[in-house]
XYZ file of C-alpha atoms in Angstrom:
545
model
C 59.478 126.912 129.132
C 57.837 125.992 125.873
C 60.690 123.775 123.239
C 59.431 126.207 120.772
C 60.822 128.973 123.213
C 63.966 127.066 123.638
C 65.150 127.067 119.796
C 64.439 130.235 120.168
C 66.717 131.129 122.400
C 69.290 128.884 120.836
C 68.903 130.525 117.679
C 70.066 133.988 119.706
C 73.043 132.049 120.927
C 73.831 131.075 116.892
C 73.520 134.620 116.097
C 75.028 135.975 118.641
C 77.765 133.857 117.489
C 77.774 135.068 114.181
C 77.623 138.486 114.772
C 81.234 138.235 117.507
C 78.718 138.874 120.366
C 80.025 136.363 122.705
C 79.171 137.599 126.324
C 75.779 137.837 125.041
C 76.213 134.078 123.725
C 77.602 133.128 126.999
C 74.510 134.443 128.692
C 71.801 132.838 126.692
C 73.605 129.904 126.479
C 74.436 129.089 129.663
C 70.186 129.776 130.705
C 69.065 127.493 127.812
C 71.992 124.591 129.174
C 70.487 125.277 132.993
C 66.892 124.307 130.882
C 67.667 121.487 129.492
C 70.784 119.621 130.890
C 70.731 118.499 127.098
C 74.322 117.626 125.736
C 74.018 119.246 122.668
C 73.186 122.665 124.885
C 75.900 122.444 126.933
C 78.393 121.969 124.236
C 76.679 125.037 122.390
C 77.290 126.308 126.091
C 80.857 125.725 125.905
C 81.864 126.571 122.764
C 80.470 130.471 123.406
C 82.907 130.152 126.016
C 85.958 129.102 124.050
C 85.629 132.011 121.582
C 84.848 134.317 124.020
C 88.502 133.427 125.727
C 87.190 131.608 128.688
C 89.004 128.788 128.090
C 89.655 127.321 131.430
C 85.957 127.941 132.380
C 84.867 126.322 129.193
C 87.328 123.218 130.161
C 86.001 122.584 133.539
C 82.514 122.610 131.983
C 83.569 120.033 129.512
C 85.338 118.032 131.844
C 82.482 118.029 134.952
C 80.119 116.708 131.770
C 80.066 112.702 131.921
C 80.101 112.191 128.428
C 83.643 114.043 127.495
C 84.788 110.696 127.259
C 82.457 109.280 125.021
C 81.487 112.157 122.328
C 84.063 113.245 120.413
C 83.208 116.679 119.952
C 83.770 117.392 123.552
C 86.502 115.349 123.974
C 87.618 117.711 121.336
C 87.002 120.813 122.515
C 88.102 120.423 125.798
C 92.015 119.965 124.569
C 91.326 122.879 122.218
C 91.112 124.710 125.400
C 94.017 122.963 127.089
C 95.581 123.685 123.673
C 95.340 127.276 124.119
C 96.231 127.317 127.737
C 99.638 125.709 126.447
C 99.172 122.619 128.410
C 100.785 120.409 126.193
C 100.399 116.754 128.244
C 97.370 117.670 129.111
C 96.052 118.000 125.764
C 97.526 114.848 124.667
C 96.335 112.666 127.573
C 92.533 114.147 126.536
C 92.686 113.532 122.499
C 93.783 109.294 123.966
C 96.123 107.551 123.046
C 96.572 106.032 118.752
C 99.028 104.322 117.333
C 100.035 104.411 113.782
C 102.247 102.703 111.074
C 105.595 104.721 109.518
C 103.257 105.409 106.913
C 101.013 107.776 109.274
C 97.916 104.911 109.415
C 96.634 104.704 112.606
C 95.441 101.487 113.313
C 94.738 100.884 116.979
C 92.056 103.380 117.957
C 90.722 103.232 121.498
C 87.513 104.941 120.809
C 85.754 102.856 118.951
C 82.915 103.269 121.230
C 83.524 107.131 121.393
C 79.754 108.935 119.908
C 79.559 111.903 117.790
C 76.245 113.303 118.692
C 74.372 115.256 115.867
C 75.065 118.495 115.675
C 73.932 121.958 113.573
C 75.966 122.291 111.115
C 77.012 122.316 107.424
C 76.028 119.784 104.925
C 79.819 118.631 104.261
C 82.030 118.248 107.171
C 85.597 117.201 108.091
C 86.187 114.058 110.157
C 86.150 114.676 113.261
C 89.370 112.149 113.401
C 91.253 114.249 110.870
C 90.453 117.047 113.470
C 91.841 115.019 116.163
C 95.129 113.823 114.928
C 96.408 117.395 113.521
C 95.682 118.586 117.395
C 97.522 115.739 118.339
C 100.315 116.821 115.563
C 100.504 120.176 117.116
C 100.705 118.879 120.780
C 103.823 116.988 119.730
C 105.139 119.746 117.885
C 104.542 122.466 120.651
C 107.020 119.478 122.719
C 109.641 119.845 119.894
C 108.971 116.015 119.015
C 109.022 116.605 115.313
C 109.158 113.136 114.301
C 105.801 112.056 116.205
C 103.984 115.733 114.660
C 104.833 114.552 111.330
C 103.312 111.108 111.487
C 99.953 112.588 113.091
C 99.598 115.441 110.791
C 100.115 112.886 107.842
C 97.133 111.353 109.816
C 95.005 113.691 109.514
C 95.115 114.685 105.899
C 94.563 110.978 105.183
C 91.989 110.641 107.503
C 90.283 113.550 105.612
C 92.110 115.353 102.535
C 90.018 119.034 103.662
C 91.785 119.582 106.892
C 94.560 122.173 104.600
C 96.074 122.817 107.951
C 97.527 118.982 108.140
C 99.002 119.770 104.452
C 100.294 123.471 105.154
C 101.823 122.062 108.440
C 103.711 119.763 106.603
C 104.974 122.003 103.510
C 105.717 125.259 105.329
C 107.668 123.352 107.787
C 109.541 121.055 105.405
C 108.642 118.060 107.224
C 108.623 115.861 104.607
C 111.271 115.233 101.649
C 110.116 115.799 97.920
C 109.675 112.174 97.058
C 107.558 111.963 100.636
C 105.475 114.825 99.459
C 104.389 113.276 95.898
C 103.669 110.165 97.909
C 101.428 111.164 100.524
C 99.364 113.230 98.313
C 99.360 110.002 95.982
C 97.937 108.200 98.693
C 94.589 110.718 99.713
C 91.634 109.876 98.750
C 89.317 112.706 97.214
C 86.018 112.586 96.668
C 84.230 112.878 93.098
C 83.822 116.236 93.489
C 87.328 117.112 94.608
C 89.402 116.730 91.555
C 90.472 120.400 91.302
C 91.330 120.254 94.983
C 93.937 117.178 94.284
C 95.437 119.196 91.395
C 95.327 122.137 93.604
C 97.445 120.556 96.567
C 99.930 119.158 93.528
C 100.987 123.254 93.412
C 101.554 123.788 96.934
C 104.095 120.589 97.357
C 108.450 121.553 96.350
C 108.084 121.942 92.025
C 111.588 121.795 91.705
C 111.071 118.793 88.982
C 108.299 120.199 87.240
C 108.608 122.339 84.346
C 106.162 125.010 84.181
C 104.018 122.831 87.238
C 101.060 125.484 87.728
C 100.675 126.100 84.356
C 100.395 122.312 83.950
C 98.559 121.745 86.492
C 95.872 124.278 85.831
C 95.402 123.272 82.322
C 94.315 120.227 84.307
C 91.648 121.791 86.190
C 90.496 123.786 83.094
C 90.415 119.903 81.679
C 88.136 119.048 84.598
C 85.979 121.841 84.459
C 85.345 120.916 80.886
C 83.554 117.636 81.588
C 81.364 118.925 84.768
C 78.188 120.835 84.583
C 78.175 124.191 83.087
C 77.935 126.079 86.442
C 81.136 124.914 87.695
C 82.698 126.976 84.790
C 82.397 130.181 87.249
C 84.506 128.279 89.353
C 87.298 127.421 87.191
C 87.170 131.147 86.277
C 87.646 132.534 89.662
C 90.269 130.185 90.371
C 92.102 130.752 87.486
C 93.089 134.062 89.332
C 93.017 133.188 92.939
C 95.660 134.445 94.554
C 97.111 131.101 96.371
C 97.542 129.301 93.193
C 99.611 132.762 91.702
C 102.093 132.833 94.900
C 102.345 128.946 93.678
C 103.532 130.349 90.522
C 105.439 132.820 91.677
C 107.211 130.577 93.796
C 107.741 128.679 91.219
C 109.772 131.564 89.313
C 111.799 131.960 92.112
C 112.851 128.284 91.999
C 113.589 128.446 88.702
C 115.724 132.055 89.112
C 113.614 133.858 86.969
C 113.692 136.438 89.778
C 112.005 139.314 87.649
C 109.216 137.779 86.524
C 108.501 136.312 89.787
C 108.873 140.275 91.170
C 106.812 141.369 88.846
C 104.408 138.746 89.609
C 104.485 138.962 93.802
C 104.196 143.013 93.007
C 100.649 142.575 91.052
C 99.421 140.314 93.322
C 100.240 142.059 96.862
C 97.996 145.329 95.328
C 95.359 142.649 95.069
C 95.775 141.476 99.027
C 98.385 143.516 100.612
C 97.826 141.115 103.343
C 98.607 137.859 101.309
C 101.950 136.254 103.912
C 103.084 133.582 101.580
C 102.859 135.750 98.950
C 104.990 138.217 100.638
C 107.774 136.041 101.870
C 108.610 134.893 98.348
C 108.313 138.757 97.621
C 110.879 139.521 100.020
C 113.142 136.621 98.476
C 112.949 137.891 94.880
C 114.014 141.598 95.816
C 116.477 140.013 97.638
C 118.136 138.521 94.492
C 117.560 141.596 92.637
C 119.108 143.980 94.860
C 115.856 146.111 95.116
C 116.848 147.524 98.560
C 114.307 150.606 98.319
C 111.294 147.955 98.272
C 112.722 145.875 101.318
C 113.291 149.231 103.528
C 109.095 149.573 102.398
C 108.317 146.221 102.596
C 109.886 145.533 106.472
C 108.130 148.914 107.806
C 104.528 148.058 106.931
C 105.190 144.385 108.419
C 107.078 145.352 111.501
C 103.850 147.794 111.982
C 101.330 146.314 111.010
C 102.840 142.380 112.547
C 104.888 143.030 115.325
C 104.794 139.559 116.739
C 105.933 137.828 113.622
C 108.552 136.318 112.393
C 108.254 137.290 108.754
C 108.384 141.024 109.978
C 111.738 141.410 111.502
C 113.171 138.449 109.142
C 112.408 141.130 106.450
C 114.116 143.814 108.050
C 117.056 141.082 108.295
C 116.269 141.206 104.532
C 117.083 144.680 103.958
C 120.198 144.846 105.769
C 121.879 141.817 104.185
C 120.648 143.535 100.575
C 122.951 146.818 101.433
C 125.692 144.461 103.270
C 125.397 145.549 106.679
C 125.650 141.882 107.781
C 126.003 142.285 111.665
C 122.447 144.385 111.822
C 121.103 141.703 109.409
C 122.072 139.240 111.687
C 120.313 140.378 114.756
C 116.977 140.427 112.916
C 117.469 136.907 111.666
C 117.994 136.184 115.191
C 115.518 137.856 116.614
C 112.930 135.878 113.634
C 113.971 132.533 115.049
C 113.419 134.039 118.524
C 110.184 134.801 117.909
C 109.464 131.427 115.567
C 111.922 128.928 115.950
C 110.028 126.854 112.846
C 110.718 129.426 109.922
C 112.789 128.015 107.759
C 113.872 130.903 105.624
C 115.239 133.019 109.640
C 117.385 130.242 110.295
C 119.083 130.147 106.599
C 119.131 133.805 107.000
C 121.043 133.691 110.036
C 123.532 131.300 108.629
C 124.333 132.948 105.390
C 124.979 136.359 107.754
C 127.566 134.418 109.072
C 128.483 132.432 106.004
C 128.827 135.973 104.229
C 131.642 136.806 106.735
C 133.579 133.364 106.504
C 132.261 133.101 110.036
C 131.831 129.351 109.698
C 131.679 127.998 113.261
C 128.981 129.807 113.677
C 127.486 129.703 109.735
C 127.689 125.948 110.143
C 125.849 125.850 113.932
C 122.703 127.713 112.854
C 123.149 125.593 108.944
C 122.819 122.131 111.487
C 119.795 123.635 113.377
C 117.707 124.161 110.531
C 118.543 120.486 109.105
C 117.358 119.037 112.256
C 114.124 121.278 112.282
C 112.924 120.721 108.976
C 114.285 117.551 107.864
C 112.401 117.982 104.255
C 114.200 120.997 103.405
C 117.613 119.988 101.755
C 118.846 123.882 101.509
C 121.101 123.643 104.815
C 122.212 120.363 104.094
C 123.385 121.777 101.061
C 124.967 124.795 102.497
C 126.981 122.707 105.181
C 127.956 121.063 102.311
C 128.997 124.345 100.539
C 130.736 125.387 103.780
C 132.970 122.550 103.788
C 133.704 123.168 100.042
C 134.834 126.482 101.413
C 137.103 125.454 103.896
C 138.596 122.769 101.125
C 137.034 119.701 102.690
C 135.979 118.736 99.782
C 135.160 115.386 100.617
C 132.806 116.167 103.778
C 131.371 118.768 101.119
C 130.574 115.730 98.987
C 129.078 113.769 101.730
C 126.402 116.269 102.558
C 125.575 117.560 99.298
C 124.571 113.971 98.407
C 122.536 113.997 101.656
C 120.568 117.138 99.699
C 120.552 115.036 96.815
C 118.672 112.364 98.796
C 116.447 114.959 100.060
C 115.343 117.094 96.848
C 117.080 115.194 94.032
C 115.893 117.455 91.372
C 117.305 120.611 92.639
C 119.726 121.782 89.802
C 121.490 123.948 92.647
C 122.640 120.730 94.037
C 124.166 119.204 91.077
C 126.079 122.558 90.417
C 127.730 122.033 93.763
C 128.625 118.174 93.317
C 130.069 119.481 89.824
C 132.398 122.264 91.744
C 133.305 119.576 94.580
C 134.319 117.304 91.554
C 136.381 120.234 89.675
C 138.568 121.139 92.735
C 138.528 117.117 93.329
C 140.208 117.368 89.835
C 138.100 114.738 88.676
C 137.068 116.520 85.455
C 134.883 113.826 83.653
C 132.521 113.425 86.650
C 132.225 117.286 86.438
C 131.660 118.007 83.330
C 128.697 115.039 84.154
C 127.309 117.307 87.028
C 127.356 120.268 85.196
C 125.581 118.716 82.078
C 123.212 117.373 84.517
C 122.253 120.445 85.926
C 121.491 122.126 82.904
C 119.234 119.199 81.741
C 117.418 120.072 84.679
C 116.832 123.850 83.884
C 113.998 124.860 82.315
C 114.476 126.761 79.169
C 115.536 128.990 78.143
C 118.573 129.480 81.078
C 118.278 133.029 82.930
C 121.634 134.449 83.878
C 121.528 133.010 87.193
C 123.081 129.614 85.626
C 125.677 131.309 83.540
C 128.213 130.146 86.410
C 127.607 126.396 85.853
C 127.775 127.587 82.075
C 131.147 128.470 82.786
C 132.197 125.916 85.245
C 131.189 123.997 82.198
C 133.177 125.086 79.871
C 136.139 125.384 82.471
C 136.041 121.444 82.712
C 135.931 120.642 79.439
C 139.013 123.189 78.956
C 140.946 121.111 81.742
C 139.996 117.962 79.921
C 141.564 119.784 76.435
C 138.064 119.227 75.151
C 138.946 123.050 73.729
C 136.150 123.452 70.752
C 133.522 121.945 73.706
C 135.058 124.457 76.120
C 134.682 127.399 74.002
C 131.308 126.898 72.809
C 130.127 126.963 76.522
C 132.346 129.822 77.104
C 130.386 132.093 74.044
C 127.207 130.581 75.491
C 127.658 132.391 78.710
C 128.851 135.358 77.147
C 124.666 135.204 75.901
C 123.268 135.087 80.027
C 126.087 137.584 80.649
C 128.672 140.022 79.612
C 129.681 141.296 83.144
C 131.799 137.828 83.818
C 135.624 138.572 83.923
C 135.747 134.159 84.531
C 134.258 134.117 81.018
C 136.459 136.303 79.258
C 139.550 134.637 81.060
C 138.741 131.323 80.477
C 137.910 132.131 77.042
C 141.536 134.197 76.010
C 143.643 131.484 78.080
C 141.140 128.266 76.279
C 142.521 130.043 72.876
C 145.746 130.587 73.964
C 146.193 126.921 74.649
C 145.011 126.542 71.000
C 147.876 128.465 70.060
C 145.468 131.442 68.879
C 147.145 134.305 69.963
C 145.215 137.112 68.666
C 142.214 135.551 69.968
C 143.265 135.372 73.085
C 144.913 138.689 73.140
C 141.536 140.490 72.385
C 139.267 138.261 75.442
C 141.925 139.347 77.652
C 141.903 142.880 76.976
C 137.939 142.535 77.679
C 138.431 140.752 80.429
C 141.047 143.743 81.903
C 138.544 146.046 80.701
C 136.159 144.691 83.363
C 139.132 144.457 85.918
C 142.112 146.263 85.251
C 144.064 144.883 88.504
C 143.098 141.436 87.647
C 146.547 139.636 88.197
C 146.598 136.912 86.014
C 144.700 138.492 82.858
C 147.977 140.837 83.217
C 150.334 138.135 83.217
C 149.221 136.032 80.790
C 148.159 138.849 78.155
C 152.177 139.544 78.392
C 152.645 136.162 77.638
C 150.340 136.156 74.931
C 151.681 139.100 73.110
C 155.363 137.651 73.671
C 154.133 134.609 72.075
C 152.255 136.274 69.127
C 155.730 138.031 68.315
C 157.860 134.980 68.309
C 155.119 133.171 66.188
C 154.740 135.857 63.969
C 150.954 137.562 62.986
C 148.366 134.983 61.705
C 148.911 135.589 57.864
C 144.740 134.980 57.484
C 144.328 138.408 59.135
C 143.659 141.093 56.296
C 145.233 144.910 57.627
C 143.719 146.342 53.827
């Protein structure tokens, strides 16, 4: 047969390819391998076989080849397939055997006489080495050895800053603290032409000490679309709405607790892609905060039909049922999440704050200690252990692992709040107050009504430290997040009350009975107050004209 015949015939097997035809690929390639005996055919050979599911066929045709140990690109594919028939230490003992630095280098290749033979295929490629490492990463994963997965998958998106999956690996399953993250994406190295794609991978990392990050960060790419040619502008444009860089924003909101906006933000963009995961996790989260029960009940039924197999799906019927406080039903979809994925984060919180709900804490704390030894780079169970303790008045084991969360995300205003509380019950009101003033540093203005608590723990501290005037400007600050807060309007009546203002404090703690009629102390002390008014007599600066 003519070679002009030949490139024919590969060309079928290429469009076969394209066009998901892959018994017909399998055919034609496997007559123009028999041809030739040339390499490059019977890879083209093999890799019809891998996507058309043959994967232990398209192994043993790898393997009988005597070059699978000296091109790369069958070494490759051959623990692709052993990847997909889950044989782990099989797949590693293919890919060889690297070693690397802590700082995920790898310095002590064995291959240095490996080939990579030429290939069809797109101008711009990713190293074949990046390729190899985050297989490697997900080998050691797949064996729960989380520690080696990291290091490899930090390989790989040095080794080449376009393999995403390295980078998603390592965010979505908090593998790496937020001081970790800045670093290794400090440490790629981009190409000219990949400026927006460094400022893009600055959204995806933890923005908990950013203020307004995307925002920021996109003013940057509109910056470096600005010097390059004028048909990169299109570009800019069409990222400006892409829908990954919005769930970055949206995410974002959430961090911050501006839970509406982020709703309202999740809500355009799932009519854009309906489809859109991330996007619909931190959905799920906001509606959660808001209470929006009607849009979880939606939400879960279109996942659990049209995603059966993932965790996301039944994690958002777990979702619903902790929304309308039917914690035990809740709990057995969290369950079954991690069942189905043990490495998704938000299941295994889930799970624990079912049972943290109930003051279950055995079991709160035992599902709270998994998911700090799965994802070491998320400081959220950490914290809750932490908060667990607090519950249980061990306040100085509290303190212990909230620091711990402090190491790991130490710009988390969350976790300052809770080393302010531990310090309050500790009675050690100056270091407190010093949390608490901390936190709201760290809050992006202005404050939603999610931080009117550490307002008001705030002004509580300050009241126990007879700082009064500093405790009731706090206090009248949180009455501006919220007017629903029977704390505030206690604090407030018993902070003037200690001032000796009687009718002052009479009135707050009428408002605060109005919101709680039952409430014991407000009772008690509004007796007291009106005792006290009588045997000091009514402030002569009040007019009755």
């Amino acid at each position: 047969m003519r070679e002009e015949e030949i490139e024919k015939l590969r060309g079928v097997v290429r469009d076969c390819v394209s066009k998901h035809l892959y018994s017909s690929a399998i055919f034609f390639a496997d007559k123009v391998a028999a041809i030739t005996n040339d390499p490059a055919d019977v890879y083209m050979q093999a890799q019809a076989l891998f996507l058309g599911r043959h994967f232990r066929r398209a192994f043993h045709l790898l393997n009988a080849s005597k070059i699978v140990f000296r091109d790369l690109r069958f070494r490759y594919l051959a623990a692709k397939c052993l990847e997909e028939l889950k044989e782990w230490d099989q797949c590693l003992l293919m890919l060889g055997d690297e070693k690397f630095d802590e700082h995920g280098n790898v310095y002590d290749a064995k291959d240095n006489s490996a080939m990579y033979l030429d290939k069809d295929g797109e101008d711009r490629e990713i190293n074949i080495s990046s390729a190899i490492f985050f297989l490697r990463g997900k080998a050691y994963e797949a064996l729960e050895n989380r520690a080696q997965a990291r290091q490899w998958y930090k390989a790989a998106i040095k080794a080449d800053p376009l393999c995403y999956e390295a980078l998603e690996c390592l965010i979505e399953n908090h593998m790496l603290t937020c001081e970790e993250e800045t670093s290794l994406l400090s440490f790629l190295q981009f190409g000219a032409e990949d400026g927006w794609l460094s400022s893009f991978y600055s959204c995806l990392i933890k923005k908990y000490d950013k203020e307004n990050v995307v925002e920021a960060k996109f003013k940057e790419l509109e910056e470096e679309s600005s010097k390059s040619n004028p048909s990169s502008q299109s570009l800019m444009c069409s990222l400006k709405d892409n829908t990954d860089l919005l769930a970055c924003k949206a995410e974002y909101y959430h961090q911050c607790g501006e839970y509406q906006k982020c709703f309202e933000l999740t809500s355009t963009l799932l009519e854009k892609d309906p489809f859109h995961l991330k996007c619909t996790l931190v959905h799920l989260a906001a509606a959660m905060e808001l209470g929006h029960s009607n849009e979880l009940y939606l939400m879960a039924c279109n996942l659990v039909k049209d995603y059966p197999q993932k965790a996301l799906s039944w994690f958002a019927v777990g979702c619903y049922y902790y929304c309308i406080k039917k914690y035990d039903q809740s709990r057995r979809y969290f369950s079954k999440a991690t069942s189905l994925d043990g490495t998704f984060p938000p299941a295994w919180i889930g799970f624990g704050n079912a049972y943290a709900v109930r003051e279950e804490g055995d079991q709160a704390m035992s599902a709270y200690r998994t998911a700090a030894r799965l994802f070491p780079g998320c400081h959220l169970p950490t914290l809750y252990i932490g908060m667990e303790y607090m519950r249980t008045h061990s306040f100085k084991l509290a303190e212990q692992f909230i620091m711990q969360a402090k190491a790991i995300c130490p710009s988390d205003p969350l976790v300052y709040n809770e080393l302010g509380v531990v310090a309050y019950h500790m009675k050690e009101y100056n270091k407190a107050v010093w949390w608490f003033e901390k936190t709201l540093a760290l809050i992006p203005a202005p404050l939603s009504e999610m931080w009117e608590p550490t307002v008001v723990n705030l002004a509580h501290a300050y009241r126990k430290l007879k700082m009064y005037h500093e405790a009731i400007s706090f206090y009248e600050k949180a009455l501006t997040l919220s007017t629903k807060s029977l704390s505030t309007y206690a604090g407030l009546a018993y902070t003037y009350h200690l001032q000796d203002n009687f009718t002052a404090a009479i009135t707050y703690y009428h408002k605060a009975l109005w919101l709680k009629p039952d409430d014991p102390f407000c009772t008690e002390m509004l007796n007291v107050a009106l005792v006290d008014e009588c045997r000091h007599g009514i402030d002569p600066k009040i007019d009755f004209c």
